[in-house]
Short mmCIF file of C-alpha atoms and ligand atoms in Angstrom, two decimals:
data_model
loop_
_atom_site.label_atom_id
_atom_site.label_comp_id
_atom_site.label_asym_id
_atom_site.label_seq_id
_atom_site.Cartn_x
_atom_site.Cartn_y
_atom_site.Cartn_z
CA UNK A 1 -0.23 0.00 -0.09
CA UNK A 2 2.97 2.56 0.57
CA UNK A 3 3.95 2.09 -2.86
CA UNK A 4 0.28 2.78 -4.12
CA UNK A 5 0.49 6.02 -2.00
CA UNK A 6 3.82 6.62 -3.05
CA UNK A 7 3.13 7.07 -6.76
CA UNK A 8 0.45 9.46 -6.08
CA UNK A 9 2.43 12.46 -6.79
CA UNK A 10 6.24 13.60 -7.21
CA UNK A 11 5.66 15.30 -3.77
CA UNK A 12 4.67 11.68 -2.40
CA UNK A 13 7.37 9.75 -4.29
CA UNK A 14 9.84 12.46 -2.73
CA UNK A 15 8.95 11.84 1.02
CA UNK A 16 11.38 9.73 3.23
CA UNK A 17 11.18 6.15 3.26
CA UNK A 18 8.65 5.25 5.81
CA UNK A 19 6.65 8.42 5.78
CA UNK A 20 3.91 7.12 4.22
CA UNK A 21 3.47 3.67 6.24
CA UNK A 22 -0.29 4.11 7.30
CA UNK A 23 -1.32 4.54 11.31
CA UNK A 24 -3.68 1.93 12.48
CA UNK A 25 -7.49 1.86 11.50
CA UNK A 26 -10.04 2.19 13.95
CA UNK A 27 -11.84 -0.76 14.22
CA UNK A 28 -15.11 -0.89 16.22
CA UNK A 29 -16.65 1.84 17.75
CA UNK A 30 -15.59 5.00 19.86
CA UNK A 31 -16.14 8.31 21.14
CA UNK A 32 -14.39 11.47 21.76
CA UNK A 33 -15.36 15.51 22.12
CA UNK A 34 -14.57 16.06 18.62
CA UNK A 35 -14.05 13.87 15.56
CA UNK A 36 -12.80 15.27 12.83
CA UNK A 37 -13.45 13.89 8.86
CA UNK A 38 -10.44 14.04 6.38
CA UNK A 39 -6.86 14.17 7.46
CA UNK A 40 -5.77 17.09 4.84
CA UNK A 41 -4.66 20.84 5.68
CA UNK A 42 -8.34 21.44 6.82
CA UNK A 43 -8.83 18.43 9.24
CA UNK A 44 -5.12 18.62 10.48
CA UNK A 45 -4.98 22.62 11.07
CA UNK A 46 -8.18 22.19 13.11
CA UNK A 47 -6.92 19.63 14.88
CA UNK A 48 -3.93 21.39 15.45
CA UNK A 49 -5.18 24.68 17.24
CA UNK A 50 -8.15 22.71 18.79
CA UNK A 51 -4.98 20.64 21.06
CA UNK A 52 -3.09 23.98 21.22
CA UNK A 53 -6.05 25.72 23.00
CA UNK A 54 -7.14 22.82 24.86
CA UNK A 55 -4.98 20.23 25.41
CA UNK A 56 -7.27 17.95 27.46
CA UNK A 57 -9.61 17.82 24.51
CA UNK A 58 -10.31 14.24 23.25
CA UNK A 59 -10.25 14.80 19.26
CA UNK A 60 -9.95 12.03 17.01
CA UNK A 61 -9.00 12.41 13.03
CA UNK A 62 -10.43 9.58 10.40
CA UNK A 63 -9.09 9.61 7.27
CA UNK A 64 -10.14 7.03 4.56
CA UNK A 65 -6.60 6.62 3.11
CA UNK A 66 -3.23 8.41 4.61
CA UNK A 67 -2.70 12.15 5.83
CA UNK A 68 -2.34 14.18 2.88
CA UNK A 69 -3.90 11.60 0.40
CA UNK A 70 -6.05 14.11 -1.08
CA UNK A 71 -5.25 17.37 -2.46
CA UNK A 72 -3.14 18.57 0.42
CA UNK A 73 -0.41 16.15 -0.39
CA UNK A 74 -0.45 16.79 -4.19
CA UNK A 75 -0.97 20.49 -4.87
CA UNK A 76 0.94 23.02 -6.33
CA UNK A 77 2.73 24.29 -3.12
CA UNK A 78 1.96 27.73 -3.33
CA UNK A 79 0.87 28.94 0.27
CA UNK A 80 -0.88 32.08 -1.36
CA UNK A 81 -3.42 34.64 0.20
CA UNK A 82 -5.41 34.28 -2.94
CA UNK A 83 -8.36 33.17 -1.88
CA UNK A 84 -11.72 31.72 -3.59
CA UNK A 85 -14.32 34.76 -2.41
CA UNK A 86 -16.50 37.36 -5.01
CA UNK A 87 -15.39 40.32 -3.11
CA UNK A 88 -18.26 42.54 -4.32
CA UNK A 89 -20.72 40.26 -3.96
CA UNK A 90 -19.43 39.49 -0.24
CA UNK A 91 -19.22 43.28 0.51
CA UNK A 92 -22.65 44.01 -0.90
CA UNK A 93 -23.68 41.50 2.06
CA UNK A 94 -21.19 41.61 4.88
CA UNK A 95 -19.66 45.12 4.66
CA UNK A 96 -16.19 46.16 2.69
CA UNK A 97 -14.22 45.80 6.28
CA UNK A 98 -15.14 42.22 7.06
CA UNK A 99 -13.69 41.51 2.94
CA UNK A 100 -10.82 43.33 3.51
CA UNK A 101 -10.15 41.90 7.04
CA UNK A 102 -10.23 38.16 5.15
CA UNK A 103 -7.82 39.41 2.61
CA UNK A 104 -5.42 40.48 5.23
CA UNK A 105 -6.12 36.89 7.62
CA UNK A 106 -4.97 35.44 4.42
CA UNK A 107 -1.91 37.14 4.00
CA UNK A 108 -0.75 36.51 7.78
CA UNK A 109 -1.49 32.66 7.10
CA UNK A 110 1.01 32.31 4.44
CA UNK A 111 3.49 33.85 7.42
CA UNK A 112 1.72 31.46 10.17
CA UNK A 113 2.37 28.34 8.01
CA UNK A 114 6.29 29.63 8.00
CA UNK A 115 6.06 29.80 11.73
CA UNK A 116 4.26 26.89 12.90
CA UNK A 117 6.37 24.69 10.64
CA UNK A 118 9.70 26.20 12.36
CA UNK A 119 8.18 26.42 15.76
CA UNK A 120 7.24 22.38 15.23
CA UNK A 121 10.15 21.32 13.18
CA UNK A 122 7.95 20.47 10.15
CA UNK A 123 10.25 20.41 7.22
CA UNK A 124 8.20 21.21 4.38
CA UNK A 125 10.90 23.30 2.21
CA UNK A 126 8.98 26.36 2.98
CA UNK A 127 10.50 29.51 0.79
CA UNK A 128 8.60 32.59 0.95
CA UNK A 129 9.67 33.61 -2.40
CA UNK A 130 6.11 35.78 -3.42
CA UNK A 131 4.65 35.39 -6.94
CA UNK A 132 5.57 36.08 -10.08
CA UNK A 133 2.88 36.86 -12.64
CA UNK A 134 3.91 37.15 -16.51
CA UNK A 135 2.51 38.96 -18.70
CA UNK A 136 3.20 36.71 -22.08
CA UNK A 137 1.18 38.80 -24.33
CA UNK A 138 -0.23 42.34 -24.64
CA UNK A 139 -3.53 41.52 -23.64
CA UNK A 140 -2.20 40.40 -20.51
CA UNK A 141 -0.28 43.12 -19.64
CA UNK A 142 -3.46 45.01 -20.02
CA UNK A 143 -5.47 42.85 -17.82
CA UNK A 144 -2.88 42.24 -15.34
CA UNK A 145 -2.18 45.73 -14.63
CA UNK A 146 -6.01 45.88 -14.30
CA UNK A 147 -5.74 43.34 -11.11
CA UNK A 148 -3.16 45.40 -9.84
CA UNK A 149 -5.84 48.24 -9.82
CA UNK A 150 -8.35 45.91 -8.61
CA UNK A 151 -6.35 45.00 -5.51
CA UNK A 152 -4.98 48.33 -4.67
CA UNK A 153 -8.94 49.14 -4.56
CA UNK A 154 -9.54 46.65 -1.61
CA UNK A 155 -6.50 47.98 0.38
CA UNK A 156 -3.52 47.00 -0.87
CA UNK A 157 -0.63 48.54 -1.94
CA UNK A 158 2.82 48.80 -4.09
CA UNK A 159 4.21 46.73 -1.14
CA UNK A 160 1.41 43.88 -1.91
CA UNK A 161 1.02 44.19 -5.71
CA UNK A 162 3.17 46.31 -8.04
CA UNK A 163 3.89 45.71 -11.86
CA UNK A 164 7.57 45.13 -12.75
CA UNK A 165 8.97 46.03 -16.12
CA UNK A 166 10.56 43.06 -17.87
CA UNK A 167 14.06 44.29 -16.71
CA UNK A 168 12.41 44.09 -13.13
CA UNK A 169 11.08 40.72 -13.49
CA UNK A 170 14.29 39.52 -15.06
CA UNK A 171 16.13 40.24 -11.72
CA UNK A 172 13.85 37.76 -10.24
CA UNK A 173 12.77 34.95 -12.93
CA UNK A 174 13.66 35.03 -16.74
CA UNK A 175 11.22 33.95 -19.49
CA UNK A 176 11.75 34.46 -23.17
CA UNK A 177 8.15 35.14 -23.00
CA UNK A 178 7.99 37.65 -20.43
CA UNK A 179 6.41 41.62 -21.23
CA UNK A 180 6.50 42.43 -17.50
CA UNK A 181 4.86 40.61 -14.53
CA UNK A 182 2.98 41.56 -11.64
CA UNK A 183 4.53 40.47 -8.28
CA UNK A 184 2.92 40.14 -4.65
CA UNK A 185 4.94 38.95 -1.76
CA UNK A 186 2.20 37.24 -0.27
CA UNK A 187 3.41 33.68 -1.42
CA UNK A 188 5.56 30.82 -0.07
CA UNK A 189 6.45 28.15 -1.96
CA UNK A 190 5.86 24.60 -0.12
CA UNK A 191 6.27 20.94 -0.49
CA UNK A 192 2.88 20.19 0.49
CA UNK A 193 3.26 16.19 1.06
CA UNK A 194 5.60 17.25 3.85
CA UNK A 195 3.79 19.88 4.95
CA UNK A 196 0.53 17.69 5.11
CA UNK A 197 2.86 14.22 6.85
CA UNK A 198 4.45 16.60 9.38
CA UNK A 199 1.55 18.28 10.37
CA UNK A 200 0.02 15.16 11.22
CA UNK A 201 2.91 13.89 13.11
CA UNK A 202 3.18 17.21 15.36
CA UNK A 203 -1.09 16.74 15.98
CA UNK A 204 -0.31 13.38 16.96
CA UNK A 205 2.17 14.29 19.59
CA UNK A 206 -0.23 16.55 21.08
CA UNK A 207 -2.13 13.81 21.69
CA UNK A 208 -5.06 13.65 18.94
CA UNK A 209 -5.71 10.35 17.91
CA UNK A 210 -5.31 9.79 14.06
CA UNK A 211 -6.93 6.60 12.17
CA UNK A 212 -5.75 6.20 8.60
CA UNK A 213 -7.55 3.55 6.13
CA UNK A 214 -10.95 4.50 8.08
CA UNK A 215 -13.51 5.57 5.83
CA UNK A 216 -16.46 7.53 7.12
CA UNK A 217 -19.79 6.66 5.31
CA UNK A 218 -21.77 9.14 7.02
CA UNK A 219 -21.66 12.49 9.12
CA UNK A 220 -24.45 13.88 11.06
CA UNK A 221 -25.12 15.14 14.56
CA UNK A 222 -23.65 13.43 17.55
CA UNK A 223 -21.08 11.38 15.63
CA UNK A 224 -20.37 9.40 12.40
CA UNK A 225 -20.50 6.06 10.88
CA UNK A 226 -17.36 4.43 9.60
CA UNK A 227 -16.95 0.99 8.05
CA UNK A 228 -16.52 -0.62 11.31
CA UNK A 229 -18.27 1.30 13.17
CA UNK A 230 -19.69 4.20 14.95
CA UNK A 231 -17.65 7.29 16.54
CA UNK A 232 -20.03 9.33 19.22
CA UNK A 233 -19.29 12.97 19.54
CA UNK A 234 -20.61 16.15 20.47
CA UNK A 235 -18.82 17.84 17.63
CA UNK A 236 -18.52 16.51 14.13
CA UNK A 237 -16.60 18.41 11.29
CA UNK A 238 -16.47 17.78 8.08
CA UNK A 239 -13.04 18.47 6.64
CA UNK A 240 -13.66 16.23 3.42
CA UNK A 241 -13.25 19.15 0.64
CA UNK A 242 -13.90 18.00 -2.74
CA UNK A 243 -14.40 14.14 -1.33
CA UNK A 244 -17.52 15.69 -0.07
CA UNK A 245 -19.51 14.90 -3.18
CA UNK A 246 -19.36 10.95 -2.68
CA UNK A 247 -20.93 11.62 1.16
CA UNK A 248 -24.83 10.79 0.85
CA UNK A 249 -27.00 13.45 -0.20
CA UNK A 250 -23.93 16.01 -0.84
CA UNK A 251 -23.32 15.20 -4.89
CA UNK A 252 -24.23 18.87 -5.89
CA UNK A 253 -22.14 20.48 -2.80
CA UNK A 254 -19.27 21.13 -5.26
CA UNK A 255 -18.37 20.24 -8.70
CA UNK A 256 -14.47 18.49 -8.63
CA UNK A 257 -12.57 20.48 -11.52
CA UNK A 258 -9.41 18.01 -12.28
CA UNK A 259 -5.78 19.83 -12.53
CA UNK A 260 -2.75 18.18 -13.80
CA UNK A 261 0.65 18.77 -12.35
CA UNK A 262 4.24 17.40 -14.14
CA UNK A 263 7.57 17.43 -12.27
CA UNK A 264 11.12 17.90 -14.29
CA UNK A 265 14.19 16.16 -13.35
CA UNK A 266 16.33 18.16 -11.23
CA UNK A 267 17.87 20.94 -13.75
CA UNK A 268 21.62 21.61 -13.70
CA UNK A 269 23.20 24.99 -11.85
CA UNK A 270 23.59 26.52 -15.08
CA UNK A 271 20.18 26.43 -16.06
CA UNK A 272 19.15 27.76 -13.06
CA UNK A 273 21.81 30.35 -13.75
CA UNK A 274 19.98 31.31 -16.76
CA UNK A 275 16.16 30.95 -15.51
CA UNK A 276 17.19 32.65 -12.21
CA UNK A 277 14.21 31.97 -9.15
CA UNK A 278 16.76 31.97 -6.69
CA UNK A 279 14.54 32.82 -4.29
CA UNK A 280 11.88 30.16 -5.27
CA UNK A 281 8.84 32.39 -6.13
CA UNK A 282 6.03 30.63 -7.33
CA UNK A 283 5.18 31.69 -10.86
CA UNK A 284 2.38 31.49 -13.37
CA UNK A 285 0.99 34.02 -16.16
CA UNK A 286 -1.99 36.00 -17.06
CA UNK A 287 -4.04 33.11 -19.13
CA UNK A 288 -7.79 32.00 -18.70
CA UNK A 289 -6.78 28.52 -18.40
CA UNK A 290 -4.81 28.68 -15.18
CA UNK A 291 -1.17 27.27 -15.08
CA UNK A 292 1.19 27.68 -11.78
CA UNK A 293 4.37 26.56 -10.78
CA UNK A 294 7.16 26.67 -8.50
CA UNK A 295 10.98 26.00 -8.23
CA UNK A 296 11.02 23.40 -5.52
CA UNK A 297 14.00 23.07 -3.12
CA UNK A 298 15.70 20.25 -5.07
CA UNK A 299 15.79 22.33 -8.19
CA UNK A 300 12.94 20.55 -10.26
CA UNK A 301 9.96 22.58 -11.98
CA UNK A 302 6.52 21.59 -10.43
CA UNK A 303 4.02 22.88 -12.98
CA UNK A 304 0.52 22.43 -13.56
CA UNK A 305 -2.26 23.53 -15.03
CA UNK A 306 -6.19 23.40 -15.29
CA UNK A 307 -8.17 22.25 -18.48
CA UNK A 308 -8.92 18.80 -17.79
CA UNK A 309 -12.44 17.46 -18.43
CA UNK A 310 -15.41 17.63 -15.69
CA UNK A 311 -16.45 14.39 -15.37
CA UNK A 312 -20.32 13.55 -15.62
CA UNK A 313 -22.52 13.19 -11.97
CA UNK A 314 -19.23 15.14 -10.30
CA UNK A 315 -17.43 11.57 -9.97
CA UNK A 316 -14.10 11.53 -8.44
CA UNK A 317 -11.98 8.35 -9.69
CA UNK A 318 -7.75 7.92 -9.80
CA UNK A 319 -8.15 7.47 -13.54
CA UNK A 320 -9.07 11.03 -13.56
CA UNK A 321 -5.46 11.92 -11.91
CA UNK A 322 -3.71 11.24 -15.41
CA UNK A 323 -4.93 12.37 -18.93
CA UNK A 324 -2.09 12.34 -21.48
CA UNK A 325 -3.53 14.90 -23.87
CA UNK A 326 -3.55 17.46 -21.09
CA UNK A 327 -0.45 16.55 -19.39
CA UNK A 328 0.99 17.07 -22.83
CA UNK A 329 -0.36 20.46 -22.60
CA UNK A 330 0.79 21.50 -19.48
CA UNK A 331 4.34 20.37 -20.77
CA UNK A 332 4.02 21.97 -23.55
CA UNK A 333 2.91 25.62 -22.10
CA UNK A 334 6.07 24.61 -19.23
CA UNK A 335 8.66 24.20 -22.16
CA UNK A 336 6.89 27.47 -24.17
CA UNK A 337 7.49 29.36 -21.10
CA UNK A 338 11.24 28.43 -19.85
CA UNK A 339 13.07 27.53 -23.39
CA UNK A 340 16.26 27.51 -21.13
CA UNK A 341 15.79 23.96 -19.66
CA UNK A 342 16.07 22.29 -22.94
CA UNK A 343 15.59 18.46 -23.00
CA UNK A 344 15.17 18.02 -19.57
CA UNK A 345 12.82 14.72 -18.65
CA UNK A 346 9.43 14.82 -16.89
CA UNK A 347 9.45 12.49 -14.50
CA UNK A 348 6.33 12.82 -12.77
CA UNK A 349 2.77 13.14 -13.94
CA UNK A 350 -0.38 13.35 -11.36
CA UNK A 351 -3.31 15.29 -10.78
CA UNK A 352 -5.88 15.74 -8.01
CA UNK A 353 -9.62 17.64 -7.58
CA UNK A 354 -10.64 20.68 -6.22
CA UNK A 355 -13.93 21.79 -4.71
CA UNK A 356 -15.52 24.54 -7.46
CA UNK A 357 -19.09 25.99 -5.28
CA UNK A 358 -21.78 26.95 -7.35
CA UNK A 359 -20.97 30.44 -6.24
CA UNK A 360 -16.66 30.40 -6.44
CA UNK A 361 -17.13 31.16 -2.40
CA UNK A 362 -15.14 29.51 0.07
CA UNK A 363 -17.11 28.50 3.50
CA UNK A 364 -17.20 28.00 6.80
CA UNK A 365 -19.53 26.65 9.20
CA UNK A 366 -20.40 25.39 12.43
CA UNK A 367 -24.14 24.96 13.86
CA UNK A 368 -23.98 25.10 17.71
CA UNK A 369 -27.15 23.22 17.82
CA UNK A 370 -26.32 20.12 15.83
CA UNK A 371 -22.73 20.09 16.59
CA UNK A 372 -21.97 19.69 12.88
CA UNK A 373 -18.94 21.63 11.12
CA UNK A 374 -17.55 22.29 7.75
CA UNK A 375 -14.83 23.97 5.62
CA UNK A 376 -14.01 23.78 2.33
CA UNK A 377 -14.82 25.06 -1.36
CA UNK A 378 -11.04 26.75 -1.89
CA UNK A 379 -11.37 26.03 -5.60
CA UNK A 380 -7.87 25.67 -5.76
CA UNK A 381 -6.44 27.92 -3.75
CA UNK A 382 -6.58 26.08 -0.38
CA UNK A 383 -3.15 25.77 0.85
CA UNK A 384 -3.00 29.18 3.40
CA UNK A 385 -6.95 29.45 2.94
CA UNK A 386 -7.37 26.01 5.08
CA UNK A 387 -4.67 27.05 7.76
CA UNK A 388 -7.21 30.12 8.30
CA UNK A 389 -10.04 27.78 8.17
CA UNK A 390 -8.41 25.41 10.85
CA UNK A 391 -8.20 28.17 13.20
CA UNK A 392 -11.89 29.45 12.95
CA UNK A 393 -12.96 25.87 13.11
CA UNK A 394 -11.27 25.59 16.31
CA UNK A 395 -12.54 28.95 17.92
CA UNK A 396 -16.04 28.02 16.75
CA UNK A 397 -16.01 24.53 18.33
CA UNK A 398 -14.82 26.06 21.51
CA UNK A 399 -17.46 28.63 21.19
CA UNK A 400 -14.89 31.64 21.37
CA UNK A 401 -15.78 35.09 19.95
CA UNK A 402 -12.72 35.84 17.72
CA UNK A 403 -12.14 37.98 15.12
CA UNK A 404 -11.91 35.15 12.80
CA UNK A 405 -15.59 33.47 13.63
CA UNK A 406 -16.79 36.83 12.08
CA UNK A 407 -14.94 37.02 9.12
CA UNK A 408 -17.50 37.23 6.02
CA UNK A 409 -17.19 33.57 4.90
CA UNK A 410 -18.34 31.94 7.99
CA UNK A 411 -21.92 30.42 7.76
CA UNK A 412 -21.72 31.28 4.26
CA UNK A 413 -23.77 28.66 2.20
CA UNK A 414 -23.43 28.29 -1.38
CA UNK A 415 -26.37 27.28 -3.46
CA UNK A 416 -26.25 23.85 -5.10
CA UNK A 417 -25.00 22.78 -8.17
CA UNK A 418 -27.18 22.62 -11.16
CA UNK A 419 -28.65 18.64 -11.83
CA UNK A 420 -27.03 16.85 -14.58
CA UNK A 421 -26.65 17.27 -17.46
CA UNK A 422 -26.42 21.10 -16.86
CA UNK A 423 -23.68 21.27 -14.59
CA UNK A 424 -21.72 18.91 -17.17
CA UNK A 425 -22.77 21.47 -20.17
CA UNK A 426 -22.02 24.38 -18.24
CA UNK A 427 -18.62 23.58 -16.46
CA UNK A 428 -17.22 21.78 -19.74
CA UNK A 429 -18.36 24.42 -22.25
CA UNK A 430 -16.59 26.87 -20.03
CA UNK A 431 -13.39 25.52 -18.82
CA UNK A 432 -13.19 23.18 -21.78
CA UNK A 433 -13.74 25.94 -24.74
CA UNK A 434 -14.53 29.33 -23.36
CA UNK A 435 -11.25 29.19 -21.31
CA UNK A 436 -9.01 28.22 -24.15
CA UNK A 437 -10.58 30.31 -26.64
CA UNK A 438 -10.38 33.20 -24.44
CA UNK A 439 -6.32 32.97 -24.34
CA UNK A 440 -6.27 32.18 -28.47
CA UNK A 441 -8.10 35.57 -29.09
CA UNK A 442 -5.83 37.46 -26.38
CA UNK A 443 -3.04 35.81 -28.01
CA UNK A 444 -3.83 36.70 -31.65
CA UNK A 445 -5.57 40.39 -31.11
CA UNK A 446 -2.91 41.45 -28.02
CA UNK A 447 -7.00 42.95 -26.42
CA UNK A 448 -8.39 41.47 -23.48
CA UNK A 449 -11.30 39.27 -24.71
CA UNK A 450 -14.15 40.87 -23.00
CA UNK A 451 -16.84 38.92 -24.28
CA UNK A 452 -15.48 35.05 -23.69
CA UNK A 453 -14.32 36.08 -20.41
CA UNK A 454 -17.75 37.62 -19.50
CA UNK A 455 -19.36 34.38 -21.19
CA UNK A 456 -16.93 32.31 -18.98
CA UNK A 457 -17.44 33.89 -15.71
CA UNK A 458 -21.36 33.83 -16.32
CA UNK A 459 -21.28 29.81 -17.43
CA UNK A 460 -19.05 29.32 -14.86
CA UNK A 461 -20.69 31.41 -11.77
CA UNK A 462 -17.10 33.09 -11.78
C1 FAD B 1 -3.27 19.30 -8.50
C2 FAD B 1 -3.35 20.40 -7.35
C3 FAD B 1 -2.61 21.59 -7.29
C4 FAD B 1 -3.17 22.53 -6.36
N1 FAD B 1 -2.33 23.59 -6.14
C5 FAD B 1 -2.65 24.41 -5.02
C6 FAD B 1 -1.74 25.21 -4.80
O1 FAD B 1 -0.64 25.69 -5.49
N2 FAD B 1 -2.22 26.16 -3.96
C7 FAD B 1 -3.17 26.35 -3.00
O2 FAD B 1 -3.53 27.07 -2.46
N3 FAD B 1 -4.25 25.34 -3.09
C8 FAD B 1 -3.80 24.27 -4.46
N4 FAD B 1 -4.86 23.20 -4.82
C9 FAD B 1 -5.85 23.29 -3.60
C10 FAD B 1 -5.45 22.61 -2.53
O3 FAD B 1 -4.59 21.64 -2.29
C11 FAD B 1 -6.56 22.32 -1.76
O4 FAD B 1 -7.69 23.42 -1.50
C12 FAD B 1 -6.61 22.25 0.09
O5 FAD B 1 -5.43 20.95 0.21
C13 FAD B 1 -7.95 21.57 0.83
O6 FAD B 1 -7.34 20.60 1.65
P1 FAD B 1 -8.59 20.19 2.56
O7 FAD B 1 -7.92 19.72 3.78
O8 FAD B 1 -9.66 20.72 3.03
O9 FAD B 1 -9.03 18.73 1.61
P2 FAD B 1 -8.41 17.55 1.17
O10 FAD B 1 -6.54 17.53 1.32
O11 FAD B 1 -8.36 16.89 -0.24
O12 FAD B 1 -8.09 16.61 2.20
C14 FAD B 1 -9.48 15.79 2.58
C15 FAD B 1 -9.21 14.43 3.25
O13 FAD B 1 -10.25 13.82 3.44
C16 FAD B 1 -10.28 12.28 3.18
N5 FAD B 1 -11.44 12.04 2.92
C17 FAD B 1 -12.32 11.87 2.06
N6 FAD B 1 -13.80 11.11 2.17
C18 FAD B 1 -13.24 10.67 3.56
C19 FAD B 1 -14.56 9.75 4.25
N7 FAD B 1 -15.61 9.52 3.79
N8 FAD B 1 -14.14 9.42 5.13
C20 FAD B 1 -12.55 10.02 6.05
N9 FAD B 1 -12.08 10.56 4.94
C21 FAD B 1 -11.98 11.06 4.06
C22 FAD B 1 -9.41 12.32 2.22
O14 FAD B 1 -8.51 11.45 1.76
C23 FAD B 1 -8.45 13.38 2.39
O15 FAD B 1 -7.26 13.09 2.66
C24 FAD B 1 -4.38 22.55 -5.58
C25 FAD B 1 -5.26 21.17 -5.58
C26 FAD B 1 -5.13 20.05 -6.35
C27 FAD B 1 -5.59 18.62 -6.75
#
C-alpha cells in the first residue's frame, strides 16, 4: 500500500522512505469530544489549533486513506493569499471591512504556516519568495495591470501588488515570453506532502488520535458512521473538501475540477543561473486557463494547469488523475515559458480535483445546535486558506468570540450545483472551450477578450 501512496505524485514519491506507512485504522466503535473527518490541511490545522488551545480535549481524526492523500498532498505548493471569494458580492452582503479583514488574514496565514513549521520542526521546504505572474502577450499586460488596480481598490498597496517591467522581472525570474509581470510577496512555496505528513505527526504528538484507512460513510449530529463502527462525539467536523460529493446527499455540493501537474528532473546549476528564481518564487501567467509552478527545493520545476474535463455526475476517480493529452499540453506550456530547460525530462505526472462551489465562495460553518461543522470550497487556493479555516473552526467549536469567527465567509452557504446534464454542459463548455478560446483570441489580437471572459464568468458562476 505504501507504494500505491508513493505513486500519487512527485511530492509523495519524494517523502522519506517510511513516511507513508499508514497508521492503524479504527476497528470498531469509539467516542471523542471532537471528531474530524478528513486528514488534509483543513482537518489537521483544525486539530492542531484545538489541541493547542485545549490540550485535554479528546480529538479524533478519521482519514479514509492516509493524511495528505487528497489535494493537500498533491498540490502546486503555493501557500498564497489568494482566496475563493467574490469580493464585491460578499461586501454587498457583509460590508467591505469584513472582506478586507479576510484578505489580510489570508496574507498573515502565509507567514503563520512558516512560523508553525519552524516552531514545530516541520521540514516542508518553506520559502517565501512571493509570486511572479508573467504577462506573455499585450492583452495580459492590460489585464494584469487591471488586476493590480483592483487589488489596490481593496486596500493593498505597491508593497503588496506591483507591476514589474521586463528588466525588473528578470531580476527575479527570466522567461523569454515575459513582457513584464505582477509581483506579490504574499506567497510561499512549500513541499505540500511534507507539510501534510509533518502536520499529522505534530498533531499526533499533541495527543490527537489519528486513524488512517478508516472511511466515514455518513456524518450527522452526535457522531459519524465508519465502515467498521460508529464514533460518537458532540462536535463533528466535515473536512473532506472535494470528497464531500461522495457522501450521501452531497453530490451537488461541489463540482470537482481536475488539475494536472508534472515535475521535471532536477535542472543543473547553469540552467538555473539562466532562469533565476533563487528565492523560489511561485509563478504563473495571465492566461484564463490557469497554470501554476514553483522551483522545488531540489531544483526541479513542479508545474500544473487546469483544462482537464469535468466528469459527469461530479465523479471522482484515480483514473482521472492522469490524462496524456492534458499532461502533454501542460508540459508544452512549461517548455514554451522556459525554453532554457532544453530537453530536461519529465519524471512525474499526476493530478487531483479541486472543489468548486456554485458561487465560487469558500465557506466555513459550525451549527451549535447540531454540533456539525465544515470548511472547504477553496477552488484550488486552499493551502493558506485552510490554515485560516482550521483556526476558525477551532474557535467555533470552542465557542470563542474571536475576530476569525466574524469573517464574512463564516456561515456562508453556497447554492447547490444544477442537476446533470446542465452541470456537465456548463462547466465543460466554460473550462474546455471558452477559456482556451479567450486565451487564443488574446494572444492573436493583443486585447483582453471581454466577451469570452464574460461568457466564461456567466457559465461557471465566477
Ligand atoms: C493538483 C492540485 C494543485 C493545487 N495547487 C494548489 C496550490 O498551489 N495552492 C493552493 O492554495 N491550493 C492548491 N490546490 C488546492 C488545495 O490543495 C486544496 O484546496 C487543499 O489541500 C484542501 O485541503 P482539505 O484538507 O480541505 O482537503 P483534502 O486535502 O482533499 O483532504 C480531505 C481528506 O479527506 C479524506 N476523505 C475523503 N473522504 C473521506 C471519508 N469518507 N472518510 C474519511 N476521510 C475521507 C481524503 O482522503 C483526504 O485526505 C491544488 C489542488 C490540486 C488537486
